[in-house]
Amino acid sequence: MKEKRLVGLDLVRVIAVVLVFSLHFMLRSGYYNTAYYGIGMFFLTIFNWLTLTCIGLFMILTGFFGKKIKLDRNYFLRLLKIIISYLIISILCVCFRLFYLNEDVSFAQAILSILDFSADGYAWYVEMYIGLYLLIPFLNLVYDKTKNKKYLIIIFLFLTAIPSALRLVIPEWVGHDILPNRWLTLYPMTYYFIGRYLHENPLKISNKKKFGIMAISLFVESILCFTIYHGKTYPGVWFGFNDVGHLNIFTVIIATMIVSVGASLKINKLVWQKIICSISSVTFEMYLISWMVDNFIYETVLLSFDGVLNYFINYFVYVGLVFIISYIIALIINKISSFIWLKLKKVSNDFFINFEKCMR
């Protein structure tokens, strides 16, 4: 029997890509160059910590649906579809650099930039995701063979999220290994295992309490920033953006609550299901193509922090534009990559069928 689609998790994926666009808006709008001071900046800081859950949301969702991924022929074919989309967008980004940004890019440099994931300024995620995807069957073995899954998650939190949080709240510890902090880059695995756990063990608390936990975590993070760094700018600019942003324990808690709420959410209206699923199916392409869209839109305007009201007016205008344009382009790219992928999949299946016949 076909498993019923969890539209609530499709909505989480849509929220995640909106938070990506929101984070990039904050990067370009003066927030990270503005000192922590005043009530307006405090509320923006709460919003900033929310946007930093975007990567965690995508990776928890990968874990949530990762149990089905086995080491077989389809395992590689699924990855191929992602690579095809990436290649198409990377070629577009190279052309954008050449003809719009007027960068001096030779043919050799263009090829190298595609191979080293620098053609698209946001393609670091692809580089990370390919590695995570290739490890999924083996991560599943570790997870499935572990009797007490909670211990596995606690250990990964100890290696990644907790040292990162300490780096945020005790800046004097930076450069000192008070806790093991050589394993921070394992944070995709932390999120993956949390996703696997949530699939099998839904949180047995009400959505109201989950929102309460999210609100408390956001508030505590923001209070800590304002207390420790008052009069200074966002600490991620000093310590490494990911270290105190995407993987600290507060961000992990918030992302976990959001996915848990999404997993329990029922969306019955067919029109909303279609809209959400349509956007959800192209979030990968939207994320990557938004680098070009961001450079096109934000190059024409000089945004700065000029009060909370003006800031959020600009936010809704520019993030809305990025979302709509990225969605339209992503739909086209997804259609092209799906067509190419289906052709390659057919050729691959025919090859293996003929190969198996020859081996008999």
CSV table of C-alpha atoms in Angstrom, one decimal:
chain,number,residue,atom,x,y,z
A,1,MET,CA,0.0,0.0,0.0
A,2,LYS,CA,1.3,3.4,-0.9
A,3,GLU,CA,2.2,5.5,2.1
A,4,LYS,CA,0.1,8.6,2.6
A,5,ARG,CA,1.9,11.8,1.8
A,6,LEU,CA,2.6,14.0,4.9
A,7,VAL,CA,1.7,17.4,3.5
A,8,GLY,CA,2.6,19.0,6.8
A,9,LEU,CA,6.2,18.1,6.2
A,10,ASP,CA,6.0,19.5,2.7
A,11,LEU,CA,4.9,22.7,4.4
A,12,VAL,CA,8.0,22.5,6.6
A,13,ARG,CA,10.2,22.2,3.5
A,14,VAL,CA,8.4,25.3,2.1
A,15,ILE,CA,9.0,27.1,5.4
A,16,ALA,CA,12.7,26.1,5.3
A,17,VAL,CA,13.3,27.6,1.8
A,18,VAL,CA,11.5,30.8,2.9
A,19,LEU,CA,13.8,30.9,5.9
A,20,VAL,CA,16.8,30.5,3.5
A,21,PHE,CA,15.7,33.5,1.6
A,22,SER,CA,15.1,35.4,4.8
A,23,LEU,CA,18.6,34.6,6.1
A,24,HIS,CA,20.1,35.8,2.8
A,25,PHE,CA,18.0,39.0,3.1
A,26,MET,CA,19.4,39.6,6.6
A,27,LEU,CA,23.0,39.0,5.3
A,28,ARG,CA,22.4,41.7,2.6
A,29,SER,CA,20.4,44.2,4.6
A,30,GLY,CA,22.7,45.5,7.3
A,31,TYR,CA,21.5,43.3,10.2
A,32,TYR,CA,24.9,41.7,10.7
A,33,ASN,CA,26.7,45.0,10.7
A,34,THR,CA,24.3,46.5,13.3
A,35,ALA,CA,25.2,46.4,17.0
A,36,TYR,CA,22.9,44.7,19.5
A,37,TYR,CA,21.0,47.7,21.0
A,38,GLY,CA,17.4,48.6,21.3
A,39,ILE,CA,14.1,46.8,21.4
A,40,GLY,CA,13.8,46.8,17.6
A,41,MET,CA,17.1,45.0,17.2
A,42,PHE,CA,16.1,42.5,19.9
A,43,PHE,CA,13.0,41.4,17.9
A,44,LEU,CA,15.1,41.2,14.7
A,45,THR,CA,17.5,39.0,16.6
A,46,ILE,CA,14.7,36.6,17.5
A,47,PHE,CA,13.8,36.5,13.8
A,48,ASN,CA,17.4,36.0,12.9
A,49,TRP,CA,17.7,32.9,15.1
A,50,LEU,CA,14.6,31.5,13.5
A,51,THR,CA,16.0,31.9,10.0
A,52,LEU,CA,19.1,30.0,11.1
A,53,THR,CA,17.0,26.8,11.5
A,54,CYS,CA,16.7,26.5,7.7
A,55,ILE,CA,19.5,24.1,7.0
A,56,GLY,CA,18.6,22.0,10.1
A,57,LEU,CA,15.0,21.7,8.8
A,58,PHE,CA,16.2,20.3,5.5
A,59,MET,CA,18.5,17.8,7.1
A,60,ILE,CA,16.0,16.6,9.7
A,61,LEU,CA,13.6,16.0,6.8
A,62,THR,CA,16.3,14.0,5.1
A,63,GLY,CA,16.6,11.8,8.2
A,64,PHE,CA,12.8,11.6,8.6
A,65,PHE,CA,12.5,10.0,5.1
A,66,GLY,CA,15.9,8.4,5.1
A,67,LYS,CA,14.9,4.9,6.3
A,68,LYS,CA,13.8,3.8,2.8
A,69,ILE,CA,17.1,4.6,1.2
A,70,LYS,CA,19.0,1.4,0.6
A,71,LEU,CA,22.3,0.6,-1.1
A,72,ASP,CA,21.0,-0.4,-4.5
A,73,ARG,CA,20.7,0.8,-8.1
A,74,ASN,CA,18.0,3.3,-7.3
A,75,TYR,CA,20.2,4.8,-4.6
A,76,PHE,CA,22.6,6.1,-7.1
A,77,LEU,CA,19.9,7.1,-9.6
A,78,ARG,CA,18.2,9.3,-7.0
A,79,LEU,CA,21.4,11.1,-6.4
A,80,LEU,CA,21.8,11.6,-10.2
A,81,LYS,CA,18.7,13.7,-10.4
A,82,ILE,CA,20.1,16.1,-7.8
A,83,ILE,CA,23.4,16.3,-9.7
A,84,ILE,CA,21.6,17.0,-13.0
A,85,SER,CA,19.7,19.9,-11.4
A,86,TYR,CA,22.9,21.2,-9.9
A,87,LEU,CA,24.8,21.0,-13.2
A,88,ILE,CA,22.0,22.9,-15.0
A,89,ILE,CA,21.9,25.7,-12.4
A,90,SER,CA,25.7,25.9,-12.2
A,91,ILE,CA,25.9,26.4,-16.0
A,92,LEU,CA,23.3,29.2,-15.6
A,93,CYS,CA,25.4,30.7,-12.8
A,94,VAL,CA,28.5,30.7,-14.9
A,95,CYS,CA,26.7,32.5,-17.7
A,96,PHE,CA,25.3,34.9,-15.2
A,97,ARG,CA,28.8,35.7,-13.9
A,98,LEU,CA,30.0,36.2,-17.5
A,99,PHE,CA,27.3,38.2,-19.0
A,100,TYR,CA,25.6,40.0,-16.1
A,101,LEU,CA,28.3,40.4,-13.4
A,102,ASN,CA,31.0,40.8,-16.1
A,103,GLU,CA,33.4,38.5,-14.4
A,104,ASP,CA,36.5,37.4,-16.3
A,105,VAL,CA,35.9,33.6,-16.3
A,106,SER,CA,37.8,31.3,-18.7
A,107,PHE,CA,36.5,28.0,-19.9
A,108,ALA,CA,38.8,26.1,-17.6
A,109,GLN,CA,37.8,28.3,-14.6
A,110,ALA,CA,34.1,27.7,-15.4
A,111,ILE,CA,34.6,23.9,-15.4
A,112,LEU,CA,36.6,24.0,-12.2
A,113,SER,CA,34.0,26.2,-10.5
A,114,ILE,CA,31.3,23.7,-11.3
A,115,LEU,CA,33.4,20.8,-10.0
A,116,ASP,CA,34.4,22.6,-6.8
A,117,PHE,CA,30.9,23.9,-6.1
A,118,SER,CA,31.8,27.6,-6.4
A,119,ALA,CA,30.0,28.5,-9.6
A,120,ASP,CA,26.8,28.9,-7.5
A,121,GLY,CA,27.5,30.9,-4.3
A,122,TYR,CA,25.0,28.7,-2.4
A,123,ALA,CA,26.2,25.4,-3.6
A,124,TRP,CA,28.2,24.5,-0.5
A,125,TYR,CA,24.9,22.8,0.6
A,126,VAL,CA,25.1,20.5,-2.5
A,127,GLU,CA,28.6,19.6,-1.6
A,128,MET,CA,27.6,18.8,1.9
A,129,TYR,CA,24.4,17.0,0.9
A,130,ILE,CA,26.1,14.7,-1.6
A,131,GLY,CA,28.4,13.4,1.2
A,132,LEU,CA,25.4,13.0,3.6
A,133,TYR,CA,23.4,11.2,1.0
A,134,LEU,CA,26.2,8.8,0.2
A,135,LEU,CA,26.5,8.0,3.9
A,136,ILE,CA,22.8,7.4,4.5
A,137,PRO,CA,22.8,3.6,4.1
A,138,PHE,CA,25.6,3.3,6.5
A,139,LEU,CA,24.1,5.8,8.9
A,140,ASN,CA,21.0,3.7,8.8
A,141,LEU,CA,23.0,0.6,9.8
A,142,VAL,CA,24.4,2.5,12.8
A,143,TYR,CA,21.0,3.8,13.8
A,144,ASP,CA,19.1,0.5,13.3
A,145,LYS,CA,21.8,-1.5,15.2
A,146,THR,CA,21.8,0.9,18.1
A,147,LYS,CA,19.5,-0.4,20.9
A,148,ASN,CA,19.1,2.9,22.7
A,149,LYS,CA,18.7,5.6,20.0
A,150,LYS,CA,18.6,8.4,22.6
A,151,TYR,CA,22.2,7.8,23.6
A,152,LEU,CA,23.2,8.0,19.9
A,153,ILE,CA,21.6,11.4,19.5
A,154,ILE,CA,22.9,12.6,22.9
A,155,ILE,CA,26.5,11.7,21.9
A,156,PHE,CA,26.2,13.6,18.6
A,157,LEU,CA,24.7,16.6,20.3
A,158,PHE,CA,27.6,16.5,22.7
A,159,LEU,CA,30.0,16.5,19.8
A,160,THR,CA,28.4,19.2,17.7
A,161,ALA,CA,25.5,21.3,19.1
A,162,ILE,CA,26.6,21.7,22.7
A,163,PRO,CA,30.2,22.9,22.0
A,164,SER,CA,28.8,25.3,19.4
A,165,ALA,CA,26.4,26.7,22.1
A,166,LEU,CA,29.3,27.2,24.5
A,167,ARG,CA,31.2,29.0,21.8
A,168,LEU,CA,28.2,31.4,21.6
A,169,VAL,CA,27.7,32.0,25.3
A,170,ILE,CA,31.3,31.9,26.5
A,171,PRO,CA,33.4,33.6,23.8
A,172,GLU,CA,36.5,33.3,26.0
A,173,TRP,CA,36.5,29.6,25.4
A,174,VAL,CA,37.0,30.0,21.6
A,175,GLY,CA,40.4,28.4,20.8
A,176,HIS,CA,40.3,26.2,23.9
A,177,ASP,CA,39.0,22.6,23.8
A,178,ILE,CA,36.9,22.8,27.0
A,179,LEU,CA,34.7,20.2,25.3
A,180,PRO,CA,35.7,18.2,22.1
A,181,ASN,CA,35.1,20.7,19.3
A,182,ARG,CA,36.9,18.9,16.5
A,183,TRP,CA,33.8,17.2,15.4
A,184,LEU,CA,31.5,20.2,14.8
A,185,THR,CA,31.3,19.4,11.0
A,186,LEU,CA,29.4,16.2,11.9
A,187,TYR,CA,26.3,18.3,12.5
A,188,PRO,CA,24.5,17.0,9.4
A,189,MET,CA,24.6,13.5,11.0
A,190,THR,CA,23.2,15.0,14.2
A,191,TYR,CA,20.2,16.4,12.3
A,192,TYR,CA,19.9,13.2,10.3
A,193,PHE,CA,19.6,10.9,13.4
A,194,ILE,CA,17.1,13.3,14.9
A,195,GLY,CA,15.0,13.0,11.8
A,196,ARG,CA,15.1,9.2,11.9
A,197,TYR,CA,14.2,9.3,15.6
A,198,LEU,CA,11.2,11.6,15.0
A,199,HIS,CA,9.8,9.3,12.3
A,200,GLU,CA,9.8,6.4,14.7
A,201,ASN,CA,9.1,8.2,17.9
A,202,PRO,CA,6.8,11.2,17.5
A,203,LEU,CA,7.0,13.7,20.4
A,204,LYS,CA,4.2,13.0,22.8
A,205,ILE,CA,3.5,16.6,23.7
A,206,SER,CA,0.9,19.0,22.3
A,207,ASN,CA,1.7,21.4,19.4
A,208,LYS,CA,1.0,24.2,21.9
A,209,LYS,CA,3.8,23.0,24.1
A,210,LYS,CA,6.1,22.6,21.1
A,211,PHE,CA,5.5,26.2,20.1
A,212,GLY,CA,6.2,27.2,23.7
A,213,ILE,CA,9.5,25.4,23.6
A,214,MET,CA,10.4,27.1,20.3
A,215,ALA,CA,9.5,30.5,21.8
A,216,ILE,CA,11.5,30.0,24.9
A,217,SER,CA,14.6,28.8,22.9
A,218,LEU,CA,14.4,31.8,20.6
A,219,PHE,CA,14.0,34.2,23.5
A,220,VAL,CA,16.9,32.6,25.5
A,221,GLU,CA,19.2,32.8,22.5
A,222,SER,CA,18.3,36.4,21.9
A,223,ILE,CA,18.7,37.4,25.6
A,224,LEU,CA,22.1,35.7,25.7
A,225,CYS,CA,23.2,37.6,22.6
A,226,PHE,CA,22.0,40.9,23.9
A,227,THR,CA,23.6,40.3,27.4
A,228,ILE,CA,27.0,39.0,26.2
A,229,TYR,CA,27.4,41.0,23.0
A,230,HIS,CA,25.6,44.2,23.9
A,231,GLY,CA,26.9,47.0,21.7
A,232,LYS,CA,28.6,44.5,19.4
A,233,THR,CA,27.5,42.7,16.2
A,234,TYR,CA,26.3,39.1,15.6
A,235,PRO,CA,29.0,36.8,17.1
A,236,GLY,CA,28.8,34.4,14.1
A,237,VAL,CA,30.7,37.0,12.1
A,238,TRP,CA,33.6,36.5,14.4
A,239,PHE,CA,33.5,32.7,15.2
A,240,GLY,CA,32.3,31.1,12.0
A,241,PHE,CA,28.8,31.5,10.8
A,242,ASN,CA,27.8,27.9,11.0
A,243,ASP,CA,29.4,27.2,14.4
A,244,VAL,CA,27.1,29.5,16.4
A,245,GLY,CA,24.3,29.5,13.9
A,246,HIS,CA,23.1,26.4,12.1
A,247,LEU,CA,24.3,23.9,14.7
A,248,ASN,CA,24.0,25.2,18.2
A,249,ILE,CA,21.7,23.4,20.7
A,250,PHE,CA,19.1,26.1,20.6
A,251,THR,CA,18.8,26.0,16.8
A,252,VAL,CA,18.6,22.2,17.0
A,253,ILE,CA,15.7,22.3,19.5
A,254,ILE,CA,13.8,24.9,17.4
A,255,ALA,CA,14.2,22.9,14.2
A,256,THR,CA,13.2,19.7,15.9
A,257,MET,CA,10.0,21.3,17.2
A,258,ILE,CA,9.1,22.7,13.8
A,259,VAL,CA,9.4,19.3,12.1
A,260,SER,CA,7.5,17.6,14.9
A,261,VAL,CA,4.6,20.1,14.5
A,262,GLY,CA,4.7,19.6,10.7
A,263,ALA,CA,4.6,15.8,11.1
A,264,SER,CA,1.4,16.1,13.1
A,265,LEU,CA,-0.2,18.8,11.0
A,266,LYS,CA,-3.3,17.9,8.9
A,267,ILE,CA,-4.0,20.0,5.8
A,268,ASN,CA,-7.3,18.8,4.3
A,269,LYS,CA,-8.0,21.5,1.6
A,270,LEU,CA,-7.0,20.0,-1.7
A,271,VAL,CA,-6.0,23.4,-3.2
A,272,TRP,CA,-3.6,24.0,-0.4
A,273,GLN,CA,-2.2,20.5,-0.7
A,274,LYS,CA,-1.5,21.1,-4.4
A,275,ILE,CA,0.2,24.5,-3.8
A,276,ILE,CA,2.3,23.3,-0.9
A,277,CYS,CA,3.4,20.1,-2.7
A,278,SER,CA,4.2,22.0,-5.9
A,279,ILE,CA,6.6,24.4,-4.1
A,280,SER,CA,8.0,21.6,-1.9
A,281,SER,CA,9.0,19.5,-5.0
A,282,VAL,CA,11.3,22.3,-6.3
A,283,THR,CA,12.8,23.7,-3.0
A,284,PHE,CA,16.2,22.3,-3.9
A,285,GLU,CA,16.2,24.1,-7.3
A,286,MET,CA,14.8,27.3,-5.6
A,287,TYR,CA,17.5,27.3,-3.1
A,288,LEU,CA,20.3,27.1,-5.7
A,289,ILE,CA,18.8,29.4,-8.3
A,290,SER,CA,18.2,32.1,-5.6
A,291,TRP,CA,21.9,33.0,-5.7
A,292,MET,CA,21.4,34.5,-9.1
A,293,VAL,CA,18.1,36.0,-8.1
A,294,ASP,CA,19.6,37.5,-5.0
A,295,ASN,CA,22.5,39.0,-7.0
A,296,PHE,CA,20.1,40.4,-9.6
A,297,ILE,CA,17.6,41.9,-7.1
A,298,TYR,CA,19.9,43.1,-4.3
A,299,GLU,CA,22.5,44.6,-6.7
A,300,THR,CA,19.9,47.3,-7.7
A,301,VAL,CA,19.1,48.4,-4.1
A,302,LEU,CA,21.2,49.4,-1.1
A,303,LEU,CA,19.5,48.0,2.0
A,304,SER,CA,20.4,49.2,5.5
A,305,PHE,CA,19.0,48.9,8.9
A,306,ASP,CA,16.6,51.9,9.2
A,307,GLY,CA,14.1,50.9,11.9
A,308,VAL,CA,12.1,47.7,12.4
A,309,LEU,CA,9.0,48.9,10.4
A,310,ASN,CA,11.0,49.8,7.3
A,311,TYR,CA,13.1,46.7,7.7
A,312,PHE,CA,10.1,44.4,7.6
A,313,ILE,CA,8.5,46.3,4.7
A,314,ASN,CA,11.7,45.7,2.7
A,315,TYR,CA,11.8,42.1,3.9
A,316,PHE,CA,8.3,41.2,2.6
A,317,VAL,CA,9.0,43.0,-0.7
A,318,TYR,CA,12.4,41.6,-1.5
A,319,VAL,CA,12.0,38.1,0.0
A,320,GLY,CA,8.6,37.9,-1.8
A,321,LEU,CA,10.3,38.8,-5.1
A,322,VAL,CA,13.1,36.3,-4.6
A,323,PHE,CA,10.5,33.6,-3.7
A,324,ILE,CA,8.3,34.1,-6.8
A,325,ILE,CA,11.1,34.4,-9.3
A,326,SER,CA,13.0,31.5,-7.9
A,327,TYR,CA,9.9,29.3,-7.9
A,328,ILE,CA,9.1,30.0,-11.5
A,329,ILE,CA,12.7,29.3,-12.7
A,330,ALA,CA,12.9,26.3,-10.4
A,331,LEU,CA,9.8,24.8,-12.0
A,332,ILE,CA,11.3,25.0,-15.5
A,333,ILE,CA,14.7,23.6,-14.3
A,334,ASN,CA,13.0,20.8,-12.5
A,335,LYS,CA,11.0,19.8,-15.6
A,336,ILE,CA,14.2,19.8,-17.7
A,337,SER,CA,16.2,17.8,-15.1
A,338,SER,CA,13.4,15.3,-14.6
A,339,PHE,CA,13.2,14.8,-18.4
A,340,ILE,CA,17.0,14.1,-18.6
A,341,TRP,CA,16.9,12.0,-15.5
A,342,LEU,CA,14.1,9.8,-16.8
A,343,LYS,CA,15.9,9.2,-20.1
A,344,LEU,CA,19.1,8.3,-18.3
A,345,LYS,CA,17.2,6.1,-15.9
A,346,LYS,CA,15.7,4.2,-18.8
A,347,VAL,CA,19.1,3.8,-20.5
A,348,SER,CA,20.6,2.6,-17.1
A,349,ASN,CA,17.8,0.1,-16.5
A,350,ASP,CA,18.1,-1.3,-20.1
A,351,PHE,CA,21.8,-1.7,-19.6
A,352,PHE,CA,21.5,-3.6,-16.3
A,353,ILE,CA,18.7,-5.8,-17.7
A,354,ASN,CA,20.9,-6.7,-20.7
A,355,PHE,CA,23.9,-7.1,-18.5
A,356,GLU,CA,22.1,-9.5,-16.2
A,357,LYS,CA,20.9,-11.6,-19.2
A,358,CYS,CA,24.4,-11.9,-20.5
A,359,MET,CA,25.7,-13.1,-17.1
A,360,ARG,CA,23.2,-15.9,-16.9
